[in-house]
Tab-separated table of C-alpha atoms in Angstrom:
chain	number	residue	atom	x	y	z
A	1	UNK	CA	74.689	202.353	-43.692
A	2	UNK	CA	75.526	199.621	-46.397
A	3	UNK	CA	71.722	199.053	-47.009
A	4	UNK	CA	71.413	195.304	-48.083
A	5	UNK	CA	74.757	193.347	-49.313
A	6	UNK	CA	74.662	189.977	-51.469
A	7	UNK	CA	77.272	187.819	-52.035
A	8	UNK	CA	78.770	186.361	-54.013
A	9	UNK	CA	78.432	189.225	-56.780
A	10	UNK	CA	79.125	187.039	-59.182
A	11	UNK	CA	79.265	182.625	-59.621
A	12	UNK	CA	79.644	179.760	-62.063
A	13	UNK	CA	77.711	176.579	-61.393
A	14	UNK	CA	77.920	173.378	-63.222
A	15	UNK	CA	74.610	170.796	-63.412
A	16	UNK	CA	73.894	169.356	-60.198
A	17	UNK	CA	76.196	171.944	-57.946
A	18	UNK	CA	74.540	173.365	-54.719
A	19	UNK	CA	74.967	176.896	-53.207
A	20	UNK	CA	73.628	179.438	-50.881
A	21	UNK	CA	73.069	183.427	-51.913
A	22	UNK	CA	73.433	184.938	-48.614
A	23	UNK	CA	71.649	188.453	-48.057
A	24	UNK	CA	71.745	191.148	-45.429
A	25	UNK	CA	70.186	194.450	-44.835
A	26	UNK	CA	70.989	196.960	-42.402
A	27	UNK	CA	68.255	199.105	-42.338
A	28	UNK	CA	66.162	197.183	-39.541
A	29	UNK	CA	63.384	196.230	-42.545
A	30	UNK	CA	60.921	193.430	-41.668
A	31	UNK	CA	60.512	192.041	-45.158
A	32	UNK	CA	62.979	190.877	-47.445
A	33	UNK	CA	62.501	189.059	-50.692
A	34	UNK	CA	64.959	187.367	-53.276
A	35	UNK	CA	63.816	188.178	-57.555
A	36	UNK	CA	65.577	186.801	-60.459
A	37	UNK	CA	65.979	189.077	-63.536
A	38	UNK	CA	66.057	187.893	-66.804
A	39	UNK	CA	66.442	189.619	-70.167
A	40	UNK	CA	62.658	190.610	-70.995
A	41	UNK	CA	60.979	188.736	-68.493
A	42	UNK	CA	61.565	191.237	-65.907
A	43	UNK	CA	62.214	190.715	-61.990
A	44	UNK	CA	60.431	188.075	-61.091
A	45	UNK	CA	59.557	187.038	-57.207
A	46	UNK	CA	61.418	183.566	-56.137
A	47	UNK	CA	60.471	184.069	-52.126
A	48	UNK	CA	59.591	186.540	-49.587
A	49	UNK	CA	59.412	187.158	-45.500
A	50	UNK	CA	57.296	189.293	-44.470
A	51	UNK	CA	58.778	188.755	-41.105
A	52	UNK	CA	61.143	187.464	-39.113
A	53	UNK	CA	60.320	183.467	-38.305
A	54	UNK	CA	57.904	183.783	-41.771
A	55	UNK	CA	58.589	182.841	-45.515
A	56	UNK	CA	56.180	182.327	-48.195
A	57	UNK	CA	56.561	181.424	-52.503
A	58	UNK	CA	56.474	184.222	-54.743
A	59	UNK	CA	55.828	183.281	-58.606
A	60	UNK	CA	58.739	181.554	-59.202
A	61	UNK	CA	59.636	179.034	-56.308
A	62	UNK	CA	60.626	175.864	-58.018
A	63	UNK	CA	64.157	175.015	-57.253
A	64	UNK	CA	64.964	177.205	-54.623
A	65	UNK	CA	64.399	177.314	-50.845
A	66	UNK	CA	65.316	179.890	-48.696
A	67	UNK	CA	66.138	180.680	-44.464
A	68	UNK	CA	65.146	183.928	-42.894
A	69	UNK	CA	68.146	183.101	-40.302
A	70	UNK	CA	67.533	186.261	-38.425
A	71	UNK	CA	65.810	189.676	-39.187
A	72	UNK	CA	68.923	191.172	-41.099
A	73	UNK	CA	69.781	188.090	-42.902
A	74	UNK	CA	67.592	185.917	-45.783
A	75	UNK	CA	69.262	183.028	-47.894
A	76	UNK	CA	68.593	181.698	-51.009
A	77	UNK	CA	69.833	178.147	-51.756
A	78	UNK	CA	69.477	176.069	-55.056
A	79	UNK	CA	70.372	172.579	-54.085
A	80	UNK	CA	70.479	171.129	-57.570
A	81	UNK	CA	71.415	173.951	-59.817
A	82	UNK	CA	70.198	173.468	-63.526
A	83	UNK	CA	71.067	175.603	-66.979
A	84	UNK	CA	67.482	177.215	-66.678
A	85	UNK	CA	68.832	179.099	-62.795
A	86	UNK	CA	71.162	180.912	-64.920
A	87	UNK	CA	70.014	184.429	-64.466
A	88	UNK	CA	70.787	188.002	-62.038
A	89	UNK	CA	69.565	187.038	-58.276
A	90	UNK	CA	68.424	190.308	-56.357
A	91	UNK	CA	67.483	190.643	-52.869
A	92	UNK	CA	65.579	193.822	-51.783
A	93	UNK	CA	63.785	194.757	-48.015
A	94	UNK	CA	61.310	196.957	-47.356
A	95	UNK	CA	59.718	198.185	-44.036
A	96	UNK	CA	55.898	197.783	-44.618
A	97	UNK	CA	54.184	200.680	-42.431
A	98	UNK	CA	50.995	202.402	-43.121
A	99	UNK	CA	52.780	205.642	-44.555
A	100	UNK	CA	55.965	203.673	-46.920
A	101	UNK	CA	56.246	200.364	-48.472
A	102	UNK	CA	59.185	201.441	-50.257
A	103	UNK	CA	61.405	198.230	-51.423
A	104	UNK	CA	65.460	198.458	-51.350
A	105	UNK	CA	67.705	196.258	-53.903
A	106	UNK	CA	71.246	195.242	-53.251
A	107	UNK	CA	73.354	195.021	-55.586
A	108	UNK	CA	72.533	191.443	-57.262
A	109	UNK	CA	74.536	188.403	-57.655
A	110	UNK	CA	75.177	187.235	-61.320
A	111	UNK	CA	74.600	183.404	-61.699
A	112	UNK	CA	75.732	181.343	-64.620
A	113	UNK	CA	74.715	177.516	-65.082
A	114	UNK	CA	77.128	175.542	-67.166
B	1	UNK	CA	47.647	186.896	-62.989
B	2	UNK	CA	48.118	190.266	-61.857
B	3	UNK	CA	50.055	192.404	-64.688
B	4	UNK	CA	51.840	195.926	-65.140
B	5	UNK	CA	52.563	196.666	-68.086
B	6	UNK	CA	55.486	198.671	-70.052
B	7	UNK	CA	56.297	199.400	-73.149
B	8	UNK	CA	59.719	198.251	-73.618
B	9	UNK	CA	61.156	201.397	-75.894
B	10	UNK	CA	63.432	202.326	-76.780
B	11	UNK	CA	61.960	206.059	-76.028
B	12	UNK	CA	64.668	208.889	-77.563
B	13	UNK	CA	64.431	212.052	-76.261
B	14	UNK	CA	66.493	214.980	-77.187
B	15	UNK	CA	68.445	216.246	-74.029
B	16	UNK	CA	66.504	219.023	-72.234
B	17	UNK	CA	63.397	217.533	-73.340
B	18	UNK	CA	60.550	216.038	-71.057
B	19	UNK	CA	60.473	212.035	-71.278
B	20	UNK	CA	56.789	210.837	-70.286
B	21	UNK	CA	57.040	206.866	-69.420
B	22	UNK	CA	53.888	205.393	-68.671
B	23	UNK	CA	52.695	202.185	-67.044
B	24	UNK	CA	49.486	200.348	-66.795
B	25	UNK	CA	48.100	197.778	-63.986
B	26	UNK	CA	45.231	194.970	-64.215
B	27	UNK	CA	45.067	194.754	-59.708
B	28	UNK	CA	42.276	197.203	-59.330
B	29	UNK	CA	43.120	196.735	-55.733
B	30	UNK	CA	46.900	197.922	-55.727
B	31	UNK	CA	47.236	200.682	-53.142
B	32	UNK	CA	51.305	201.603	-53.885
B	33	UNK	CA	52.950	202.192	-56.817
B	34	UNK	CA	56.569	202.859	-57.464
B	35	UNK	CA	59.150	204.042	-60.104
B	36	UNK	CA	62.723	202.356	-60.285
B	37	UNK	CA	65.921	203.312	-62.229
B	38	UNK	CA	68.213	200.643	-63.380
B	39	UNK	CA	71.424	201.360	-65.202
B	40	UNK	CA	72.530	198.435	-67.683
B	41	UNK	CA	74.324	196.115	-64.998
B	42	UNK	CA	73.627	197.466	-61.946
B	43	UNK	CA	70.432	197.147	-59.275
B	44	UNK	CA	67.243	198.903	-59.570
B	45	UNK	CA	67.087	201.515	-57.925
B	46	UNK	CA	64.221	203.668	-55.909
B	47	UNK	CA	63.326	207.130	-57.432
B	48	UNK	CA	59.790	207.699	-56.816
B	49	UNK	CA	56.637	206.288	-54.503
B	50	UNK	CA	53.092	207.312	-54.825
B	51	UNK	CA	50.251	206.238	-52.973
B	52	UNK	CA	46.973	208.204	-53.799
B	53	UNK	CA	45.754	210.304	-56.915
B	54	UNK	CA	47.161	212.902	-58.395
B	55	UNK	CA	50.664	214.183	-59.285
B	56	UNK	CA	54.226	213.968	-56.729
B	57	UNK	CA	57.088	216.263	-57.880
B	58	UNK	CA	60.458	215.230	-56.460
B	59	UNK	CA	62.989	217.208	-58.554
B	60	UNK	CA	63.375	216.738	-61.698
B	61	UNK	CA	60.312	213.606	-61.732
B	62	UNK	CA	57.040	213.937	-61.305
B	63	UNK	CA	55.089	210.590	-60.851
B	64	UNK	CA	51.582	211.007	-62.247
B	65	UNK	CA	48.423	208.274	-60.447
B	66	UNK	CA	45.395	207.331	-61.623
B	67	UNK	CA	43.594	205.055	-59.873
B	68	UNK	CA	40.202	204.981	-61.786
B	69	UNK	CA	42.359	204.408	-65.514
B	70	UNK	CA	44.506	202.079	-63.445
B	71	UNK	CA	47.608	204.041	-65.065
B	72	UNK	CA	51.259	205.400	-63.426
B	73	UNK	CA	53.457	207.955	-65.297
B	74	UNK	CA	56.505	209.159	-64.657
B	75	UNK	CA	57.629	212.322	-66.332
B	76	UNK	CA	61.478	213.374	-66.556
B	77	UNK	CA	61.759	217.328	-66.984
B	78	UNK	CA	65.232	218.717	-68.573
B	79	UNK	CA	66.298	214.984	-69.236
B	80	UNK	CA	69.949	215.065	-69.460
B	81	UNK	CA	71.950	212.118	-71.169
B	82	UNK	CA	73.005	209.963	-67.176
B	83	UNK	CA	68.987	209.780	-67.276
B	84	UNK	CA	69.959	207.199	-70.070
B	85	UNK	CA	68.408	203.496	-67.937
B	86	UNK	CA	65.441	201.380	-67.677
B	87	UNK	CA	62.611	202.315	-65.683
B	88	UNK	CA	60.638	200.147	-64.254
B	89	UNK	CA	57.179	200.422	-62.806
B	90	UNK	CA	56.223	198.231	-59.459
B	91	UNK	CA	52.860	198.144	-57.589
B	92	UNK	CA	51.991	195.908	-54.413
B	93	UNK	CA	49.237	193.326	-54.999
B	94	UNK	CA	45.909	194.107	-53.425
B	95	UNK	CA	46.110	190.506	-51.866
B	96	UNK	CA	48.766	191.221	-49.886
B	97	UNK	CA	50.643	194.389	-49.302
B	98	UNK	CA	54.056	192.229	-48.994
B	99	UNK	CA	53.839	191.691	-53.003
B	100	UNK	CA	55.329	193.450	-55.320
B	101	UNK	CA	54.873	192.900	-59.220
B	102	UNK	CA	57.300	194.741	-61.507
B	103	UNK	CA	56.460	195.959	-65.025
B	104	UNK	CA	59.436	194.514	-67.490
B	105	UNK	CA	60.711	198.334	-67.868
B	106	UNK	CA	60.678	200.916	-70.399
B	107	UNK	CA	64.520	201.587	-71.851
B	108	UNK	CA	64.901	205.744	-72.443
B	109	UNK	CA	67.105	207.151	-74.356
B	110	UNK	CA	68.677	210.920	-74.059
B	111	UNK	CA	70.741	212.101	-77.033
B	112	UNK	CA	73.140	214.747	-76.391
C-alpha cells in the first residue's frame, strides 16, 4: 500500500498563476483533508470531506477550492496564487469509525509564491 | 477558537533518558487525542492514539490522558538520538468528530 500520494512534491508559482494539488489515498478512508504548515503557526485546516460527494471549510479556506473527484482522490486548487500561499500543503485521510479516528499524512507538497 | 497548546522547546534530553512532552486543550468536548512525529522536512507522522483516561504503552511511548485537567502527555522511555523531531499533539473538535486541531509541536532534543 502507498497510503496517500501528493503531487507535485515540490512547485514555484508566480502572482496570478493557477494550479491543482492532486491527492490520493489507498487505504479506502472516507475523509480526507488538505493543511498548510507554516513555520510556527502549525498545520492549519484549508478543507475537508468527510465523505465522498461532501466538502466543507476548515480554518483557513480563503483562496483555495477543492474537488472530492472520487473517494480515493481530493484536489486542492488555488486559482490566483498570491506570495501569502507560499507554504508546505499536506493532505491526510482518516477512516472515522467508532473504535479509530486515526488521520494519515502524505508526504506534502512544498509551494513557493514568487 | 478551540486551542491545543505546546510548548515549542527546544526540550534536551540526555540519550537514555525519559522525555515527558505535554500538551494542553481548551474543547472540553474532544473525545480523541493523538501524538505525531515529524522529522525536519518530512510529513507528520502517526505514533500514538488515545481515546479515554488513563495511560497507553506502545513500546517505547506511553501517551498519558486526562480528561478532567484537559491535558495529553507523551512520555519517551530510553530516548535515543533518531527520537530527535517535533511532536505534535492533535485532538478532534467536540463539534464534529471530522476536525482535527493540531498543537504547533514541541521540538526534542536527544544528545548522544
Amino acid at each position: 500500500n502507498a497510503g496517500v500520494t501528493q503531487t507535485p512534491k515540490f512547485q514555484v508559482l508566480k502572482t496570478g498563476q493557477s494550479m491543482t494539488l492532486q491527492c490520493a489515498q489507498d487505504m479506502n478512508h472516507n475523509s480526507m483533508y488538505w493543511y498548510r504548515q507554516d513555520p510556527g503557526m502549525g498545520l492549519r485546516l484549508i478543507y475537508y470531506s468527510a465523505s465522498e460527494g461532501t466538502t466543507d471549510k476548515g480554518e483557513v479556506p480563503n483562496g483555495y477550492n477543492v474537488s472530492r473527484l472520487n473517494k480515493r482522490e481530493f484536489s486542492l486548487r488555488l486559482e490566483s496564487a498570491a506570495p501569502s500561499q507560499t507554504s508546505v500543503y499536506f493532505c491526510a485521510s482518516s477512516e472515522i469509525s467508532p473504535s479509530s479516528y486515526e488521520q494519515y499524512f502524505g508526504p506534502g507538497t512544498r509551494l513557493t509564491v514568487t | 477558537q478551540k486551542e491545543v497548546e505546546q510548548n515549542s522547546g527546544p526540550l534536551s534530553v540526555p540519550e537514555g533518558a525519559i522525555a515527558s512532552l505535554n500538551c494542553t486543550y481548551s474543547d472540553r468536548g474532544s473525545q480523541s487525542f493523538f501524538w505525531y512525529r515529524q522529522y525536519s522536512g518530512k510529513s507528520p507522522e502517526l505514533i500514538m492514539s488515545i481515546y479515554s483516561n488513563g495511560d497507553k504503552e506502545d513500546g517505547r511511548f506511553t501517551a498519558q490522558l486526562n480528561k478532567a485537567s484537559q491535558y495529553v502527555s507523551l512520555l519517551i522511555r530510553d530516548s535515543q538520538p533518531s527520537d530527535s523531531a517535533t511532536y505534535l499533539c492533535a485532538v478532534t473538535m467536540s463539534s464534529g468528530t471530522y476536525k482535527y486541531i493540531f498543537g504547533t509541536g514541541t521540538r526534542l532534543k536527544v544528545l548522544a
